[in-house]
Short mmCIF file of C-alpha atoms in Angstrom, two decimals:
data_model
loop_
_atom_site.label_atom_id
_atom_site.label_comp_id
_atom_site.label_asym_id
_atom_site.label_seq_id
_atom_site.Cartn_x
_atom_site.Cartn_y
_atom_site.Cartn_z
CA UNK R 1 -59.22 133.10 76.40
CA UNK R 2 -61.64 130.75 78.12
CA UNK R 3 -61.51 127.21 76.93
CA UNK R 4 -64.79 125.92 75.62
CA UNK R 5 -66.10 122.89 77.40
CA UNK R 6 -67.15 119.87 75.31
CA UNK R 7 -70.42 118.09 75.66
CA UNK R 8 -70.81 116.48 79.10
CA UNK R 9 -73.16 113.56 79.31
CA UNK R 10 -76.02 114.30 81.76
CA UNK R 11 -76.02 112.84 85.21
CA UNK R 12 -77.62 109.34 85.29
CA UNK R 13 -80.44 110.60 87.49
CA UNK R 14 -81.22 113.32 84.96
CA UNK R 15 -81.36 110.85 82.09
CA UNK R 16 -83.66 108.47 83.97
CA UNK R 17 -85.84 111.25 85.28
CA UNK R 18 -86.23 112.63 81.71
CA UNK R 19 -87.28 109.18 80.41
CA UNK R 20 -89.78 108.94 83.23
CA UNK R 21 -91.18 112.36 82.29
CA UNK R 22 -91.52 111.30 78.61
CA UNK R 23 -93.30 108.17 79.75
CA UNK R 24 -95.69 110.29 81.78
CA UNK R 25 -96.25 112.47 78.72
CA UNK R 26 -97.07 109.42 76.60
CA UNK R 27 -99.90 108.46 78.96
CA UNK R 28 -101.71 111.52 77.53
CA UNK R 29 -100.89 110.66 73.95
CA UNK R 30 -101.08 106.79 73.63
CA UNK R 31 -104.38 104.98 74.16
CA UNK R 32 -104.53 102.95 77.42
CA UNK R 33 -104.94 99.26 76.74
CA UNK R 34 -104.72 95.88 78.48
CA UNK R 35 -104.38 92.23 77.55
CA UNK R 36 -106.62 89.72 79.39
CA UNK R 37 -104.50 87.47 81.66
CA UNK R 38 -105.21 83.90 82.93
CA UNK R 39 -103.46 81.44 85.19
CA UNK R 40 -102.09 78.57 83.22
CA UNK R 41 -102.11 75.22 85.05
CA UNK R 42 -99.36 73.74 82.81
CA UNK R 43 -96.62 76.36 83.43
CA UNK R 44 -98.20 77.40 86.79
CA UNK R 45 -97.97 81.09 85.82
CA UNK R 46 -100.33 83.86 84.79
CA UNK R 47 -100.11 84.34 81.05
CA UNK R 48 -101.40 86.88 78.56
CA UNK R 49 -104.36 85.66 76.46
CA UNK R 50 -103.54 85.99 72.73
CA UNK R 51 -105.72 88.40 70.74
CA UNK R 52 -107.33 89.72 73.90
CA UNK R 53 -105.90 93.32 73.68
CA UNK R 54 -108.49 95.99 74.14
CA UNK R 55 -108.55 99.75 74.62
CA UNK R 56 -109.51 100.77 78.15
CA UNK R 57 -110.21 104.11 79.83
CA UNK R 58 -107.18 106.36 79.79
CA UNK R 59 -105.54 107.05 83.14
CA UNK R 60 -102.96 109.78 82.43
CA UNK R 61 -100.32 110.57 85.05
CA UNK R 62 -101.04 113.92 86.71
CA UNK R 63 -98.04 116.21 87.55
CA UNK R 64 -98.30 115.57 91.34
CA UNK R 65 -98.75 111.79 90.79
CA UNK R 66 -95.54 111.74 88.83
CA UNK R 67 -93.51 112.99 91.79
CA UNK R 68 -95.33 110.47 94.03
CA UNK R 69 -94.34 107.82 91.51
CA UNK R 70 -90.63 108.56 92.29
CA UNK R 71 -91.22 107.64 95.91
CA UNK R 72 -93.23 104.62 94.82
CA UNK R 73 -90.37 103.57 92.49
CA UNK R 74 -87.94 103.63 95.50
CA UNK R 75 -90.35 101.55 97.53
CA UNK R 76 -91.08 99.10 94.70
CA UNK R 77 -87.31 98.61 94.13
CA UNK R 78 -86.46 98.59 97.87
CA UNK R 79 -85.38 94.95 97.84
CA UNK R 80 -82.78 95.66 95.09
CA UNK R 81 -81.77 98.98 96.58
CA UNK R 82 -81.03 97.52 100.04
CA UNK R 83 -79.46 94.40 98.40
CA UNK R 84 -76.92 96.79 96.79
CA UNK R 85 -76.30 98.52 100.14
CA UNK R 86 -75.75 95.26 101.96
CA UNK R 87 -73.66 93.49 99.28
CA UNK R 88 -71.32 96.39 98.67
CA UNK R 89 -71.00 97.15 102.38
CA UNK R 90 -70.24 93.50 103.17
CA UNK R 91 -67.43 93.55 100.63
CA UNK R 92 -66.39 96.98 101.84
CA UNK R 93 -65.72 95.40 105.25
CA UNK R 94 -63.72 92.57 103.55
CA UNK R 95 -61.65 95.24 101.78
CA UNK R 96 -61.08 97.29 104.99
CA UNK R 97 -59.69 94.15 106.69
CA UNK R 98 -56.94 94.09 104.00
CA UNK R 99 -57.85 90.51 103.09
CA UNK R 100 -58.77 91.45 99.49
CA UNK R 101 -55.58 93.36 98.95
CA UNK R 102 -53.60 90.35 100.14
CA UNK R 103 -55.59 87.98 97.87
CA UNK R 104 -55.17 90.28 94.89
CA UNK R 105 -51.45 90.59 95.61
CA UNK R 106 -51.12 86.83 95.48
CA UNK R 107 -52.98 86.75 92.19
CA UNK R 108 -50.95 89.55 90.65
CA UNK R 109 -47.73 87.76 91.50
CA UNK R 110 -48.93 84.59 89.94
CA UNK R 111 -50.38 86.32 86.81
CA UNK R 112 -47.32 88.54 86.20
CA UNK R 113 -46.75 88.58 82.41
CA UNK R 114 -49.98 86.71 81.59
CA UNK R 115 -52.56 88.93 82.96
CA UNK R 116 -54.60 88.93 79.72
CA UNK R 117 -55.38 85.22 80.16
CA UNK R 118 -57.70 85.94 83.12
CA UNK R 119 -60.14 87.73 80.77
CA UNK R 120 -61.19 84.73 78.61
CA UNK R 121 -60.93 82.32 81.58
CA UNK R 122 -63.22 84.28 83.84
CA UNK R 123 -65.63 85.30 81.13
CA UNK R 124 -66.02 81.67 80.06
CA UNK R 125 -66.64 80.53 83.64
CA UNK R 126 -69.32 83.07 84.25
CA UNK R 127 -70.88 82.51 80.82
CA UNK R 128 -71.21 78.76 81.64
CA UNK R 129 -73.04 79.81 84.86
CA UNK R 130 -75.40 82.05 83.02
CA UNK R 131 -76.05 79.56 80.30
CA UNK R 132 -76.85 76.61 82.47
CA UNK R 133 -78.59 77.53 85.68
CA UNK R 134 -79.42 81.22 84.92
CA UNK R 135 -76.71 82.81 87.04
CA UNK R 136 -76.89 86.57 87.00
CA UNK R 137 -77.76 88.39 90.24
CA UNK R 138 -75.58 85.96 92.09
CA UNK R 139 -72.46 87.68 90.66
CA UNK R 140 -73.28 91.10 92.06
CA UNK R 141 -71.25 90.58 95.20
CA UNK R 142 -68.12 89.65 93.19
CA UNK R 143 -67.95 92.82 91.17
CA UNK R 144 -65.83 94.86 93.67
CA UNK R 145 -63.22 92.08 93.77
CA UNK R 146 -62.93 91.86 89.99
CA UNK R 147 -62.70 95.60 89.62
CA UNK R 148 -59.82 95.64 92.14
CA UNK R 149 -58.11 92.80 90.32
CA UNK R 150 -58.37 94.41 86.86
CA UNK R 151 -57.03 97.80 88.07
CA UNK R 152 -54.28 96.08 89.97
CA UNK R 153 -52.92 94.47 86.80
CA UNK R 154 -53.04 97.62 84.72
CA UNK R 155 -56.50 97.53 83.29
CA UNK R 156 -59.48 99.51 84.41
CA UNK R 157 -62.88 99.09 86.20
CA UNK R 158 -64.75 98.42 82.95
CA UNK R 159 -62.45 95.46 82.16
CA UNK R 160 -63.09 94.18 85.71
CA UNK R 161 -66.82 94.48 85.32
CA UNK R 162 -66.75 93.01 81.83
CA UNK R 163 -64.97 89.90 83.08
CA UNK R 164 -67.87 89.07 85.34
CA UNK R 165 -70.92 91.00 84.04
CA UNK R 166 -70.37 90.68 80.34
CA UNK R 167 -69.43 87.04 80.77
CA UNK R 168 -72.47 86.10 82.77
CA UNK R 169 -74.67 88.38 80.65
CA UNK R 170 -73.62 86.71 77.39
CA UNK R 171 -74.16 83.26 78.95
CA UNK R 172 -77.66 84.30 80.18
CA UNK R 173 -78.69 85.84 76.83
CA UNK R 174 -77.53 83.06 74.53
CA UNK R 175 -78.16 80.15 76.93
CA UNK R 176 -78.85 76.70 75.69
CA UNK R 177 -80.68 75.76 78.89
CA UNK R 178 -81.38 78.79 81.07
CA UNK R 179 -84.43 77.68 83.13
CA UNK R 180 -85.62 81.28 83.72
CA UNK R 181 -85.81 82.20 80.08
CA UNK R 182 -85.51 79.21 77.62
CA UNK R 183 -87.26 76.88 80.15
CA UNK R 184 -90.26 79.13 80.75
CA UNK R 185 -90.48 80.03 77.02
CA UNK R 186 -90.41 76.37 75.99
CA UNK R 187 -93.24 75.53 78.37
CA UNK R 188 -95.41 78.30 76.94
CA UNK R 189 -94.47 77.41 73.35
CA UNK R 190 -95.30 73.69 74.13
CA UNK R 191 -91.77 72.64 73.01
CA UNK R 192 -89.68 69.91 74.54
CA UNK R 193 -87.69 71.39 77.39
CA UNK R 194 -84.30 72.75 76.23
CA UNK R 195 -84.76 71.27 72.71
CA UNK R 196 -82.56 72.86 70.08
CA UNK R 197 -79.66 72.89 72.51
CA UNK R 198 -77.00 72.21 69.87
CA UNK R 199 -77.86 75.21 67.67
CA UNK R 200 -78.12 77.46 70.76
CA UNK R 201 -74.75 76.27 71.97
CA UNK R 202 -73.05 77.14 68.62
CA UNK R 203 -74.30 80.74 68.92
CA UNK R 204 -73.38 80.94 72.59
CA UNK R 205 -69.74 80.14 71.62
CA UNK R 206 -69.83 82.72 68.85
CA UNK R 207 -71.28 85.49 71.04
CA UNK R 208 -68.78 84.70 73.79
CA UNK R 209 -65.71 84.73 71.51
CA UNK R 210 -66.76 88.03 70.01
CA UNK R 211 -67.26 89.51 73.55
CA UNK R 212 -63.93 88.21 74.76
CA UNK R 213 -62.19 89.71 71.71
CA UNK R 214 -63.86 93.03 72.33
CA UNK R 215 -62.93 93.06 76.06
CA UNK R 216 -59.31 91.96 75.40
CA UNK R 217 -58.91 94.60 72.67
CA UNK R 218 -60.09 97.34 75.07
CA UNK R 219 -58.02 96.05 78.01
CA UNK R 220 -54.83 96.06 75.96
CA UNK R 221 -55.54 99.56 74.75
CA UNK R 222 -56.01 100.77 78.37
CA UNK R 223 -52.85 98.97 79.59
CA UNK R 224 -50.83 100.63 76.81
CA UNK R 225 -52.37 104.09 77.42
CA UNK R 226 -54.23 104.46 80.71
CA UNK R 227 -55.59 107.84 79.56
CA UNK R 228 -57.66 105.98 76.98
CA UNK R 229 -59.71 104.38 79.69
CA UNK R 230 -63.44 105.42 79.54
CA UNK R 231 -63.31 105.82 83.35
CA UNK R 232 -59.93 107.57 83.66
CA UNK R 233 -61.62 110.49 85.36
CA UNK R 234 -63.67 108.39 87.92
CA UNK R 235 -62.54 108.04 91.48
CA UNK R 236 -63.01 104.44 92.60
CA UNK R 237 -61.87 105.06 96.12
CA UNK R 238 -61.09 101.91 98.07
CA UNK R 239 -61.73 99.69 95.00
CA UNK R 240 -58.49 101.01 93.42
CA UNK R 241 -55.39 99.29 94.62
CA UNK R 242 -51.80 100.12 93.62
CA UNK R 243 -49.99 97.27 91.84
CA UNK R 244 -46.60 98.06 93.52
CA UNK R 245 -48.31 97.86 97.00
CA UNK R 246 -49.89 94.57 96.08
CA UNK R 247 -46.56 92.94 95.29
CA UNK R 248 -45.38 93.74 98.83
CA UNK R 249 -48.59 92.76 100.59
CA UNK R 250 -48.46 89.26 102.09
CA UNK R 251 -51.41 86.94 101.95
CA UNK R 252 -51.53 86.26 105.72
CA UNK R 253 -53.41 83.51 107.56
CA UNK R 254 -56.04 85.99 108.67
CA UNK R 255 -56.54 87.14 105.02
CA UNK R 256 -56.75 83.51 103.81
CA UNK R 257 -59.51 82.80 106.35
CA UNK R 258 -61.53 85.84 105.32
CA UNK R 259 -61.13 84.98 101.52
CA UNK R 260 -62.08 81.35 102.42
CA UNK R 261 -65.21 82.80 104.00
CA UNK R 262 -65.93 84.72 100.76
CA UNK R 263 -65.47 81.47 98.75
CA UNK R 264 -67.82 79.56 101.03
CA UNK R 265 -70.42 82.27 100.72
CA UNK R 266 -70.34 82.08 96.93
CA UNK R 267 -70.65 78.28 97.05
CA UNK R 268 -73.64 78.60 99.44
CA UNK R 269 -75.26 81.19 97.12
CA UNK R 270 -75.06 78.77 94.20
CA UNK R 271 -76.36 75.90 96.28
CA UNK R 272 -79.16 77.97 97.76
CA UNK R 273 -80.31 79.29 94.37
CA UNK R 274 -80.27 75.77 92.83
CA UNK R 275 -81.66 73.77 95.69
CA UNK R 276 -84.02 76.21 97.42
CA UNK R 277 -84.72 78.90 94.85
CA UNK R 278 -83.08 81.64 96.91
CA UNK R 279 -83.29 85.19 95.61
CA UNK R 280 -82.44 88.78 96.64
CA UNK R 281 -83.52 88.52 100.34
CA UNK R 282 -81.73 85.31 101.02
CA UNK R 283 -78.55 86.37 99.16
CA UNK R 284 -78.52 89.67 101.11
CA UNK R 285 -78.79 87.78 104.36
CA UNK R 286 -75.90 85.60 103.37
CA UNK R 287 -73.64 88.49 102.36
CA UNK R 288 -74.50 90.33 105.59
CA UNK R 289 -73.38 87.27 107.60
CA UNK R 290 -70.21 87.23 105.49
CA UNK R 291 -69.51 90.85 106.18
CA UNK R 292 -69.97 90.50 109.97
CA UNK R 293 -67.77 87.35 110.19
CA UNK R 294 -65.07 88.98 107.98
CA UNK R 295 -65.04 91.93 110.41
CA UNK R 296 -64.75 89.68 113.43
CA UNK R 297 -61.92 87.65 111.93
CA UNK R 298 -60.23 90.96 110.86
CA UNK R 299 -60.27 92.06 114.54
CA UNK R 300 -62.95 94.71 114.22
CA UNK R 301 -64.87 95.69 117.29
CA UNK R 302 -68.61 96.17 117.23
CA UNK R 303 -68.47 99.94 116.75
CA UNK R 304 -65.82 99.78 114.02
CA UNK R 305 -67.87 97.04 112.23
CA UNK R 306 -71.00 99.20 112.31
CA UNK R 307 -69.04 102.35 111.20
CA UNK R 308 -67.43 100.53 108.33
CA UNK R 309 -70.78 99.14 107.15
CA UNK R 310 -72.22 102.66 107.11
CA UNK R 311 -69.20 103.94 105.23
CA UNK R 312 -69.86 101.27 102.57
CA UNK R 313 -73.51 102.44 102.26
CA UNK R 314 -72.29 105.96 101.72
CA UNK R 315 -69.84 104.86 98.96
CA UNK R 316 -72.64 103.15 96.96
CA UNK R 317 -75.68 105.38 97.68
CA UNK R 318 -75.65 106.96 94.20
CA UNK R 319 -75.74 103.58 92.44
CA UNK R 320 -78.33 102.09 94.80
CA UNK R 321 -80.78 105.00 94.45
CA UNK R 322 -80.49 104.98 90.65
CA UNK R 323 -82.41 101.74 90.71
CA UNK R 324 -85.37 103.49 92.34
CA UNK R 325 -85.32 106.29 89.82
CA UNK R 326 -85.29 103.72 87.03
CA UNK R 327 -88.22 101.80 88.51
CA UNK R 328 -90.24 105.00 88.37
CA UNK R 329 -90.38 104.69 84.59
CA UNK R 330 -92.16 101.31 84.93
CA UNK R 331 -94.44 102.67 87.66
CA UNK R 332 -95.54 105.51 85.40
CA UNK R 333 -96.14 103.29 82.39
CA UNK R 334 -98.01 100.69 84.50
CA UNK R 335 -100.26 103.25 86.09
CA UNK R 336 -100.93 104.93 82.72
CA UNK R 337 -101.81 101.42 81.30
CA UNK R 338 -99.60 101.91 78.19
CA UNK R 339 -97.21 98.93 78.62
CA UNK R 340 -99.67 96.51 76.91
CA UNK R 341 -100.38 99.20 74.27
CA UNK R 342 -96.69 99.30 73.39
CA UNK R 343 -96.44 95.56 73.21
CA UNK R 344 -99.49 95.31 70.95
CA UNK R 345 -98.19 98.09 68.69
CA UNK R 346 -94.84 96.38 68.34
CA UNK R 347 -96.11 92.84 67.77
CA UNK R 348 -99.03 93.42 65.42
CA UNK R 349 -97.04 94.70 62.37
CA UNK R 350 -94.98 91.52 62.21
CA UNK R 351 -98.00 89.69 60.73
CA UNK R 352 -97.64 91.30 57.28
CA UNK R 353 -93.89 90.89 56.88
CA UNK R 354 -91.92 88.18 54.88
CA UNK R 355 -90.75 85.27 57.01
CA UNK R 356 -87.10 86.30 57.29
CA UNK R 357 -87.96 89.91 58.01
CA UNK R 358 -90.45 88.75 60.64
CA UNK R 359 -87.77 86.70 62.33
CA UNK R 360 -85.42 89.70 62.51
CA UNK R 361 -88.50 91.90 63.56
CA UNK R 362 -89.13 89.51 66.48
CA UNK R 363 -85.62 90.10 67.79
CA UNK R 364 -86.09 93.93 67.48
CA UNK R 365 -89.56 93.85 69.09
CA UNK R 366 -88.34 91.69 72.08
CA UNK R 367 -85.32 93.96 72.46
CA UNK R 368 -87.62 97.06 72.76
CA UNK R 369 -90.16 95.32 75.00
CA UNK R 370 -87.33 94.43 77.44
CA UNK R 371 -87.12 98.11 78.33
CA UNK R 372 -90.58 97.89 79.77
CA UNK R 373 -90.43 94.32 81.11
CA UNK R 374 -86.84 93.70 82.15
CA UNK R 375 -87.63 90.46 83.92
CA UNK R 376 -86.74 87.41 81.80
CA UNK R 377 -89.52 85.14 82.98
CA UNK R 378 -91.86 88.18 83.19
CA UNK R 379 -91.26 89.02 79.61
CA UNK R 380 -91.82 85.40 78.61
CA UNK R 381 -95.20 85.30 80.32
CA UNK R 382 -96.26 88.64 78.80
CA UNK R 383 -95.01 88.23 75.29
CA UNK R 384 -94.57 84.62 74.36
CA UNK R 385 -98.34 83.79 74.46
CA UNK R 386 -98.65 86.50 71.71
CA UNK R 387 -95.47 85.46 69.75
CA UNK R 388 -96.28 81.79 69.63
CA UNK R 389 -99.48 81.93 67.67
CA UNK R 390 -98.04 84.83 65.67
CA UNK R 391 -95.01 82.71 64.66
CA UNK R 392 -97.30 79.88 63.58
CA UNK R 393 -99.26 82.40 61.41
CA UNK R 394 -96.26 83.93 59.61
CA UNK R 395 -94.28 80.74 59.14
CA UNK R 396 -91.51 81.19 61.75
CA UNK R 397 -90.85 78.07 63.84
CA UNK R 398 -91.63 78.27 67.57
CA UNK R 399 -87.98 77.48 68.31
CA UNK R 400 -86.89 80.58 66.37
CA UNK R 401 -89.52 82.59 68.20
CA UNK R 402 -88.08 81.44 71.59
CA UNK R 403 -84.58 82.32 70.45
CA UNK R 404 -85.71 85.81 69.35
CA UNK R 405 -87.34 86.27 72.79
CA UNK R 406 -84.24 85.11 74.71
CA UNK R 407 -81.95 87.35 72.65
CA UNK R 408 -84.16 90.34 73.08
CA UNK R 409 -84.42 89.81 76.80
CA UNK R 410 -80.83 88.79 77.51
CA UNK R 411 -78.44 91.16 75.80
CA UNK R 412 -80.50 94.20 76.88
CA UNK R 413 -79.84 93.23 80.55
CA UNK R 414 -76.54 94.98 79.98
CA UNK R 415 -78.04 97.93 78.17
CA UNK R 416 -81.45 99.33 79.32
CA UNK R 417 -81.37 101.58 82.39
CA UNK R 418 -84.45 99.60 83.61
CA UNK R 419 -82.47 96.31 83.72
CA UNK R 420 -79.79 94.68 85.81
CA UNK R 421 -76.90 96.80 84.46
CA UNK R 422 -77.97 99.74 86.70
CA UNK R 423 -77.44 97.53 89.72
CA UNK R 424 -74.05 96.32 88.44
CA UNK R 425 -72.90 99.88 87.62
CA UNK R 426 -74.12 100.96 91.04
CA UNK R 427 -72.00 98.39 92.81
CA UNK R 428 -68.99 98.95 90.52
CA UNK R 429 -69.25 102.87 90.85
CA UNK R 430 -69.10 103.02 87.03
CA UNK R 431 -71.31 105.84 85.56
CA UNK R 432 -73.90 104.35 83.28
CA UNK R 433 -72.82 106.46 80.26
CA UNK R 434 -69.15 105.18 80.65
CA UNK R 435 -70.43 101.63 80.49
CA UNK R 436 -72.62 102.38 77.44
CA UNK R 437 -69.56 103.82 75.69
CA UNK R 438 -67.94 100.37 76.05
CA UNK R 439 -70.97 98.23 75.50
CA UNK R 440 -73.26 99.91 72.95
CA UNK R 441 -70.90 99.31 69.94
CA UNK R 442 -70.48 95.66 71.08
CA UNK R 443 -74.26 95.42 71.52
CA UNK R 444 -74.92 96.55 67.90
CA UNK R 445 -72.32 94.03 66.65
CA UNK R 446 -73.97 91.24 68.71
CA UNK R 447 -77.38 92.34 67.41
CA UNK R 448 -76.31 91.85 63.85
CA UNK R 449 -75.19 88.33 64.78
CA UNK R 450 -78.60 87.73 66.44
CA UNK R 451 -80.26 88.59 63.10
CA UNK R 452 -77.96 86.09 61.42
CA UNK R 453 -78.82 83.41 63.99
CA UNK R 454 -82.56 83.71 63.53
CA UNK R 455 -82.34 83.93 59.71
CA UNK R 456 -80.17 80.83 59.53
CA UNK R 457 -82.58 79.13 61.96
CA UNK R 458 -85.46 79.88 59.56
CA UNK R 459 -83.43 78.85 56.56
CA UNK R 460 -82.48 75.46 57.95
CA UNK R 461 -85.97 74.82 59.19
CA UNK R 462 -84.88 74.66 62.85
CA UNK R 463 -87.64 73.09 64.91
#
């Protein structure tokens, strides 16, 4: 008798393509609309003008235009797509030199018997980076190393990614002083820069502790029973390293020089971002230099270096191209002029709600809007000019409105397929549905805590 197959989650491209099709269909159903936008001299950015929403002529997406939008999505996201290719391939070269295996072997020997401690330590370090100077994209290049480390000590790739991505994501979302979210929102709301820091810090600690507990709990379950891993059936190729082999792999001088190069690269990234405002292009250039130098130190000839780089691109092609498919959704909604319609429809009903319900509603609205505007500062510029006067009208302090915005923007960076998690999963070679299986229950728990945070903020008159 043939065994019945259970439900299999659709391929990530199918999921995103379907969402894009639905978005295209909505351009025939929803009215097209736009807010007026003006350049603000105070914040030096283009902001939405409150109460300026108006219905405009509908521009539905035609069938052929939809397929053209896929190509346009790839072009629009080209900087991120090629960033993924370059970052992963640079680290692929590092891994092929054997330096990463030697480094992980040294760590495994030192952590023997106390592997679990690296989870809270690394998550806290990255959370501090996200909470203070808005670290997020800068961590992409470290993902392969942490996945290798986690698998080497008996955990799985999800634990490795959680140590870095969940850590930095929580810090970014609940940041007391993230310049890209809290800083921009405070300027728009005309609040003292980074005011209310103490209350935000309390909640950052709470969110981080809950996330650490969630990750440790999952990690211990996987270590006890490897078959319980959500990615037990995923082939991670070169990222997976055998623990026994690691114990016998020496950390040679050549490997030390290459890992020193990796460390210097990370330091330069942090410095460049803080001092010069570096972003995707500059970071990609730095990782490319790192990969080339690592290959030279590792004794690679020119041909081997090029061939290894191309191999790396092949390994990560699926994850890189997913970003372009995801961008198609935004292209379709932008061309159909329904993004502002959705924002207006979500924000307007808050006016008639009780103050505590309105505060919770703000979190929900910002969470939904982040699907359409995944950029932190972009969402602040589009939504905060609407939320600030709205909060004054309904009796919610501007400080609470800013917190609702940063929560809605931040925690969804690890959830929505239009946000940064697609890039992270692409580099990590973790299917998006496997990550969702780990993160969605935690996200719902954290969302309940977000509701408590804004309700308490209203109750204590947080200004």
